[in-house]
Coordinates of C-alpha atoms and ligand atoms in Angstrom, one line a residue:
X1 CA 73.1 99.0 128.1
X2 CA 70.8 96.6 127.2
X3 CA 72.3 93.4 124.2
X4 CA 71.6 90.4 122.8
X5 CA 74.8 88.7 123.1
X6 CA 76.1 85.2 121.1
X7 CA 77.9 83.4 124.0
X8 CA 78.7 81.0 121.9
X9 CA 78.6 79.3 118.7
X10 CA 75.5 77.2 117.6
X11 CA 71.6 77.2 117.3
X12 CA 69.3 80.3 118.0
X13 CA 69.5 79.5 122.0
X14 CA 73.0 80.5 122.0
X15 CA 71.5 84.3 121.7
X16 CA 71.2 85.6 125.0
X17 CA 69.6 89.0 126.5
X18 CA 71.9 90.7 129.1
X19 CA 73.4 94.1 130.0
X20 CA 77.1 94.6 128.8
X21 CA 79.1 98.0 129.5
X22 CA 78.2 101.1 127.7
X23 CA 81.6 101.5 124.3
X24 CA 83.0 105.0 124.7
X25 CA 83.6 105.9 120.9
X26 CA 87.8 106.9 120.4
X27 CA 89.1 109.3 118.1
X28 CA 87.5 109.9 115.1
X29 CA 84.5 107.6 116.6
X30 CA 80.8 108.1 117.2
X31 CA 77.9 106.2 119.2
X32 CA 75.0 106.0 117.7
X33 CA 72.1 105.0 120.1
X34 CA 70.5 102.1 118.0
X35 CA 66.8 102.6 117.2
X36 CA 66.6 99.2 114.4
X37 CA 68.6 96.6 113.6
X38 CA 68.3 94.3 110.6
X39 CA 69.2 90.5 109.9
X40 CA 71.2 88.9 107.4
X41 CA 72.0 85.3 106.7
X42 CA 75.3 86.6 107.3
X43 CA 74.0 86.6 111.1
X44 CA 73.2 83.3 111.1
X45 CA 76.8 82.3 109.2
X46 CA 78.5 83.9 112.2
X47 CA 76.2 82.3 115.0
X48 CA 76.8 78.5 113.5
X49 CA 80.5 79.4 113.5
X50 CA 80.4 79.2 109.7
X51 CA 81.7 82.6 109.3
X52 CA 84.5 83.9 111.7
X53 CA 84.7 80.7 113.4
X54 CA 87.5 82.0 115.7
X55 CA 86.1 85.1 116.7
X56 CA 86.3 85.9 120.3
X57 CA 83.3 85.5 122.6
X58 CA 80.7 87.2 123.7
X59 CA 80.2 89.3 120.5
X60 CA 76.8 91.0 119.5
X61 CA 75.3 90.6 115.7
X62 CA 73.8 93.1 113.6
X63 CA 75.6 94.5 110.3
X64 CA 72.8 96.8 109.5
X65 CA 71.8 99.8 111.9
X66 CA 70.5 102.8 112.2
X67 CA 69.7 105.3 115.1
X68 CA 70.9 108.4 116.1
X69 CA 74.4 110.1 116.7
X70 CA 74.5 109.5 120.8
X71 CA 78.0 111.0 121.7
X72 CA 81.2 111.9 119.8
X73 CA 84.7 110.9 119.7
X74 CA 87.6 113.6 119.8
X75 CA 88.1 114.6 116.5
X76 CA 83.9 114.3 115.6
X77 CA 83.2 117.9 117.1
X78 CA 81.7 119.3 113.9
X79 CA 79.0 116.1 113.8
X80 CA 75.3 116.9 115.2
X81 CA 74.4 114.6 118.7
X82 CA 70.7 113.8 117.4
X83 CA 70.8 112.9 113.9
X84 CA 69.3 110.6 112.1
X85 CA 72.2 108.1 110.2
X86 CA 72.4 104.5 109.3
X87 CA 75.5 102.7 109.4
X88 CA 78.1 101.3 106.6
X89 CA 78.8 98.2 107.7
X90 CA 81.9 97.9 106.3
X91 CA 84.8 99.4 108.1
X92 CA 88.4 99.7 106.6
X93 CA 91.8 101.0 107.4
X94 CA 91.7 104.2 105.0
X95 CA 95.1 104.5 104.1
X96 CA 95.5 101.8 101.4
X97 CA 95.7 101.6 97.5
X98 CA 92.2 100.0 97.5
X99 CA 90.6 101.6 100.6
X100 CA 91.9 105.7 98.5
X101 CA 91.1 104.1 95.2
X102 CA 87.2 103.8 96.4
X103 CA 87.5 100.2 96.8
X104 CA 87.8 99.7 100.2
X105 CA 85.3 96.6 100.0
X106 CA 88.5 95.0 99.0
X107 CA 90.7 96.3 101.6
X108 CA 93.0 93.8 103.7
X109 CA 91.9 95.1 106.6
X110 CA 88.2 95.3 105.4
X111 CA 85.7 93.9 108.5
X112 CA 82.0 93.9 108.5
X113 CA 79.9 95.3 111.8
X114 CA 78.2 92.5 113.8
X115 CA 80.8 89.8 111.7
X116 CA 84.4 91.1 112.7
X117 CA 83.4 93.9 115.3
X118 CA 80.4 94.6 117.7
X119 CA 77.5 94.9 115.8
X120 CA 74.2 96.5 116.4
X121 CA 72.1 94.2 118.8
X122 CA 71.9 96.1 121.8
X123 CA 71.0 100.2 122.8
X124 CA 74.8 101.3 121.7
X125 CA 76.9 100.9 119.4
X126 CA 80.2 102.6 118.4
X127 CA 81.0 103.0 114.5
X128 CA 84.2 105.1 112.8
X129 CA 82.6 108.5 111.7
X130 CA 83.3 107.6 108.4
X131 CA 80.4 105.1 108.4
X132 CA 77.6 107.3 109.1
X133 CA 75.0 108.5 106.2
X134 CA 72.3 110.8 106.6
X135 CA 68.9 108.8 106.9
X136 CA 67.0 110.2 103.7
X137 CA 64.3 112.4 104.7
X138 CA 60.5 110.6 104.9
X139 CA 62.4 107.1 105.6
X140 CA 61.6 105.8 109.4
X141 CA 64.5 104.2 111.5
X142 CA 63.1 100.9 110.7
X143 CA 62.9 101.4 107.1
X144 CA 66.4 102.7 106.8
X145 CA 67.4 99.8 108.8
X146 CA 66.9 97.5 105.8
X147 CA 68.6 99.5 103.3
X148 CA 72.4 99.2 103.8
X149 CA 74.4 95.7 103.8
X150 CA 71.6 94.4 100.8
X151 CA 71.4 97.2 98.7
X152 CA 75.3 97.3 98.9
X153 CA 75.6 94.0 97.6
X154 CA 73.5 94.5 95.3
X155 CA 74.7 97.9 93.8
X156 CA 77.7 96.1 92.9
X157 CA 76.8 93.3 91.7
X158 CA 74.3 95.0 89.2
X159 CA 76.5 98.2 88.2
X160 CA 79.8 97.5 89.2
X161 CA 80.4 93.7 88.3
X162 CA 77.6 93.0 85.8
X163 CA 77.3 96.1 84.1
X164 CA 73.8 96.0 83.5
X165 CA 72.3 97.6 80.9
X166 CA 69.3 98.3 79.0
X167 CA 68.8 95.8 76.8
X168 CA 70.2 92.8 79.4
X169 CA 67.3 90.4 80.2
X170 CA 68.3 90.0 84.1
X171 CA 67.5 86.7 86.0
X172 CA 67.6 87.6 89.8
X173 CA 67.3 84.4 91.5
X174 CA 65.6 84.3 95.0
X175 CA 63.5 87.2 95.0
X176 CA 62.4 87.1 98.9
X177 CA 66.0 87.7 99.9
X178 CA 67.4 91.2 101.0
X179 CA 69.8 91.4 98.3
X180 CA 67.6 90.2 95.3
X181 CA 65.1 92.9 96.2
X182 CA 67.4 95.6 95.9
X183 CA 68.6 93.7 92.9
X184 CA 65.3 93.8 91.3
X185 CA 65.1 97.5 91.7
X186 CA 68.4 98.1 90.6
X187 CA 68.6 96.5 87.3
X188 CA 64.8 98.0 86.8
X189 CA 66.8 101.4 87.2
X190 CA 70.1 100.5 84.7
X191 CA 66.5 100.1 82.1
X192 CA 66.9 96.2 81.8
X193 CA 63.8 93.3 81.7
X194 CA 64.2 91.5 84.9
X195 CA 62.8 87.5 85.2
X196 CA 62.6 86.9 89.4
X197 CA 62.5 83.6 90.4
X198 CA 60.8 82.5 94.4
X199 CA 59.3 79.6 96.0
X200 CA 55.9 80.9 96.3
X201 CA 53.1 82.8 94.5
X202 CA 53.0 85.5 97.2
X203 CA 56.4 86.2 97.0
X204 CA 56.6 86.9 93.2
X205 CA 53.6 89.4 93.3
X206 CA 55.9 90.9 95.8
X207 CA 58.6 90.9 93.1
X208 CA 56.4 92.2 90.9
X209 CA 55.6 95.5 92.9
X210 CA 59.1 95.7 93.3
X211 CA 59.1 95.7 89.2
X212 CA 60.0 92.4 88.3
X213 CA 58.5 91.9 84.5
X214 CA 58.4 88.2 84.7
X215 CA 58.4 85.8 87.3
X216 CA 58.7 81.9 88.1
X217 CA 58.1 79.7 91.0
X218 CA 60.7 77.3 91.1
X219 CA 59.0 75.0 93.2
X220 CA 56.3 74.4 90.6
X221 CA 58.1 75.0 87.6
X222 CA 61.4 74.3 86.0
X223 CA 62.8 77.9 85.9
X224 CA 65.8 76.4 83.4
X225 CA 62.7 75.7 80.8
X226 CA 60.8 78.7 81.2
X227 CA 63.9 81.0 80.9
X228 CA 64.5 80.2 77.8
X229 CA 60.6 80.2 76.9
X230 CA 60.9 83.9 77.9
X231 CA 63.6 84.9 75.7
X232 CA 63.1 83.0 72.8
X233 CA 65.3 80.6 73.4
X234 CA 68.3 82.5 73.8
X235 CA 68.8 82.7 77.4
X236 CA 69.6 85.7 80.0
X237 CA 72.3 88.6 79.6
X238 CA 73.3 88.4 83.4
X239 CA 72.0 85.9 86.4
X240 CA 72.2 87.0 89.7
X241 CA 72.4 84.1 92.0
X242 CA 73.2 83.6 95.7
X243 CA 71.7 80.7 96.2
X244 CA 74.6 78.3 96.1
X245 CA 75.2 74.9 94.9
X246 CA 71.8 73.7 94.6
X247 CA 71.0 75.9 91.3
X248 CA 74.6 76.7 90.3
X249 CA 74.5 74.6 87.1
X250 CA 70.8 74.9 86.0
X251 CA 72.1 79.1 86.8
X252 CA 75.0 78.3 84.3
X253 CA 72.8 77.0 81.7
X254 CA 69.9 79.7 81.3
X255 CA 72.9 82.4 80.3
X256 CA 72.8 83.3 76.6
X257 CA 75.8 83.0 75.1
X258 CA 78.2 85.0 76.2
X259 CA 76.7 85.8 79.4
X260 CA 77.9 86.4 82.7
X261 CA 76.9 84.8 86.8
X262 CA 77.3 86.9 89.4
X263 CA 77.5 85.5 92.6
X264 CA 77.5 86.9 96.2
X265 CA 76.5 84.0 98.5
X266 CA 76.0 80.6 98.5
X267 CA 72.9 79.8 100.9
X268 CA 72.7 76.2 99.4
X269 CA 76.1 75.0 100.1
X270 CA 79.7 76.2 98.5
X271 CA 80.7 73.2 96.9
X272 CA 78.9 73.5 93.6
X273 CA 79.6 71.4 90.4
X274 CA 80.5 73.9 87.2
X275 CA 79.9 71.6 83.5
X276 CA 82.9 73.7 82.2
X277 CA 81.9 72.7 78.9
X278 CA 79.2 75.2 79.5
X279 CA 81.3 77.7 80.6
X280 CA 83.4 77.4 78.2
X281 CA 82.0 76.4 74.7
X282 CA 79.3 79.1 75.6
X283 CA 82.2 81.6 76.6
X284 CA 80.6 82.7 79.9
X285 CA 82.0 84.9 82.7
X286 CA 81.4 83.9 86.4
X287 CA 82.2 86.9 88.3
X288 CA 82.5 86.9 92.4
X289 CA 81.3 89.9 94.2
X290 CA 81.0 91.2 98.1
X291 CA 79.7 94.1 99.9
X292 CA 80.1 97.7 97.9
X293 CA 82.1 100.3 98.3
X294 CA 81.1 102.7 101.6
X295 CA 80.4 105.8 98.8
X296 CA 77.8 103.4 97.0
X297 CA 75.5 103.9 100.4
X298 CA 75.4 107.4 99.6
X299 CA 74.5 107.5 95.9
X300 CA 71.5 105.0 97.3
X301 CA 70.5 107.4 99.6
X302 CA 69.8 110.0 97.2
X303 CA 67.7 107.3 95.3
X304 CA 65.6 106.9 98.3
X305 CA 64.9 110.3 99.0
X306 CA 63.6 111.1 95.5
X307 CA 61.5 108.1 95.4
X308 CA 63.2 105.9 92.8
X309 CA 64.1 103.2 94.9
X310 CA 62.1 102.1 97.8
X311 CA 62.8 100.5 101.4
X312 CA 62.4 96.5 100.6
X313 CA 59.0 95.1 102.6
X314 CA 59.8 94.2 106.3
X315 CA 58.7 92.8 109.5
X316 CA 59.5 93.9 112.8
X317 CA 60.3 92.1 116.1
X318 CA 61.7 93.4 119.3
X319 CA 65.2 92.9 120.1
X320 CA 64.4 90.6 122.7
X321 CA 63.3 88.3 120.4
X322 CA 66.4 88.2 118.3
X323 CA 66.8 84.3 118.5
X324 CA 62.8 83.8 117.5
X325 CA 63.9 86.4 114.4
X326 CA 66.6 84.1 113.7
X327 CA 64.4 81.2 113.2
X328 CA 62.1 83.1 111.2
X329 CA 64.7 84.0 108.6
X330 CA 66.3 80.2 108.6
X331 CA 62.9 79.4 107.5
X332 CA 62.4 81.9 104.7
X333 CA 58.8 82.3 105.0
X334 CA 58.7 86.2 104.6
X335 CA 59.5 88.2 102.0
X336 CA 62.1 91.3 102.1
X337 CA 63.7 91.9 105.1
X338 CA 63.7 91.3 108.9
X339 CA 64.3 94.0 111.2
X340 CA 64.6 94.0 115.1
X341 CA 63.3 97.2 117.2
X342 CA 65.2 98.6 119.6
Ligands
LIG1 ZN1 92.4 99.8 103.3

């Protein structure tokens, strides 16, 4: 089958287009025959060797996928060869306390497709049958292909960590990225006033279709000073920031008292100075979050089929052009999501 493999660890030209063997799914596995694939920065953690720095080589990226069922495992008889699914990238062992309590995002054993295992940048790929879930009806392969490692993340960081509710003002920092999209649409669905931040003007109207009440451009603005402008000097509920060290204090200080950072990434850098007189005087919470539990996808899928959340905005490359895809999202200079054909 056609890939793009990583033969090793470094810049874009490390990605390489070749043909590997064809996996043969095991019991209680499934191929799916890979019609899109989308990026994440987690991608590009794994190709610099920042994340899983010893995993073995070659290894194919992609976390998010979807495609059709292509053959079964034993054990997967009652599944339909055909259908349409997209892929939960996070795969578990099943059997323990967290994986039975629902959790299984915080299983021992937990590993993300395209990070820990094969991932879906090539014609095949082979998946437990536990992480398959019916594309919604009306949504293309392309559009579902955006939908499940971001809207994950964000699900629970917006209902599961931060409890968002009604009358939280949210600040969703980033808007262009995956996971603040989703974001924005979630916390516009928990009923709360969402302030998005981004680094152009195009970006926020984006953010506002995606129903964003207020917006700042950070680049031209100190977001900080207009926070509190917009709440009357009071500051947000909740912030939602993965942008990492480079806003992690002036993130700190636009929560009202009170108030609570939740944090899933840290594009800028991890080593971020906290003023713990802030956190502390003001009685803030700084709450950690990754992935979302596997039954979250599902609960999102019926969203998407009734029409009250939407696929993010995307553009589209061919899988050949994987390591020009990378580049693109490095850059940040598109809004939403970026998702390889294949
Ligand atoms: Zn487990």
């Amino acid at each position: 089958m056609r890939a793009v493999v990583m033969r090793e660890r470094g810049g874009e030209d490390v990605l390489v287009s070749t043909r590997v063997g064809l996996p043969v799914p095991g019991p209680l596995e499934v191929r799916v025959r890979v019609r899109a694939t989308a990026l994440n920065h987690l991608d590009l953690w794994v190709r610099r060797g920042v994340a899983s720095p010893r995993l073995p080589l070659p290894h194919i990226l992609g976390s998010d996928v979807a495609g059709e069922i292509d053959a079964l495992g034993p054990g997967c008889e009652d599944l339909e060869v055909g259908a349409r699914v997209m892929l939960n990238p996070g795969v578990s062992c099943g059997h323990c306390e967290a994986c039975l309590s629902g959790r299984d995002n915080l299983c021992r054993r937990y590993r993300i497709l395209g990070e820990h295992r094969s991932g879906g940048y090539a014609d095949y790929i082979v998946v437990p049958r536990q992480n398959l879930v019916p594309i919604p009806p009306g949504l293309s392969f392309l559009e579902a292909a955006t939908v499940p490692l971001a809207s994950l993340t964000a699900w629970q960081m917006v209902f599961d960590r931060a409890d968002v509710r009604p009358w939280h003002t949210v600040l969703v920092m980033a808007a262009g990225s995956g996971v603040s999209g989703w974001a924005i649409q979630l916390c516009k669905l928990a009923g709360a006033r969402v302030i998005a931040t981004a680094g152009s003007d195009e970006k926020l109207q984006q953010a506002r279709e995606l129903g964003a009440d207020e917006v700042i451009n950070y680049r031209s603005e100190d977001y900080g000073a207009r926070v509190k402008a917009l709440t009357a000097g009071q500051g947000v509920d909740i912030a939602i920031d993965h942008t990492g060290a480079d806003n992690w204090a002036s993130s700190l200080r636009a929560l009202r008292w009170g108030g609570t950072l939740v944090t899933c990434g840290a594009t800028s850098g991890y080593e971020a100075l906290t003023p713990l007189n802030v956190v502390f005087y003001k009685q803030l919470s700084v709450l950690g979050s990754t992935m979302g539990s596997k039954a979250d996808l599902f609960k999102i899928a019926r969203l998407l089929e009734q029409g009250r959340l939407r696929p993010l905005p995307f553009e589209v490359l061919p899988l050949e052009a994987a390591a020009e895809a990378h580049a693109r999202l490095a850059s940040r200079a598109f809004f939403g999501k970026l998702v390889l054909e294949v």
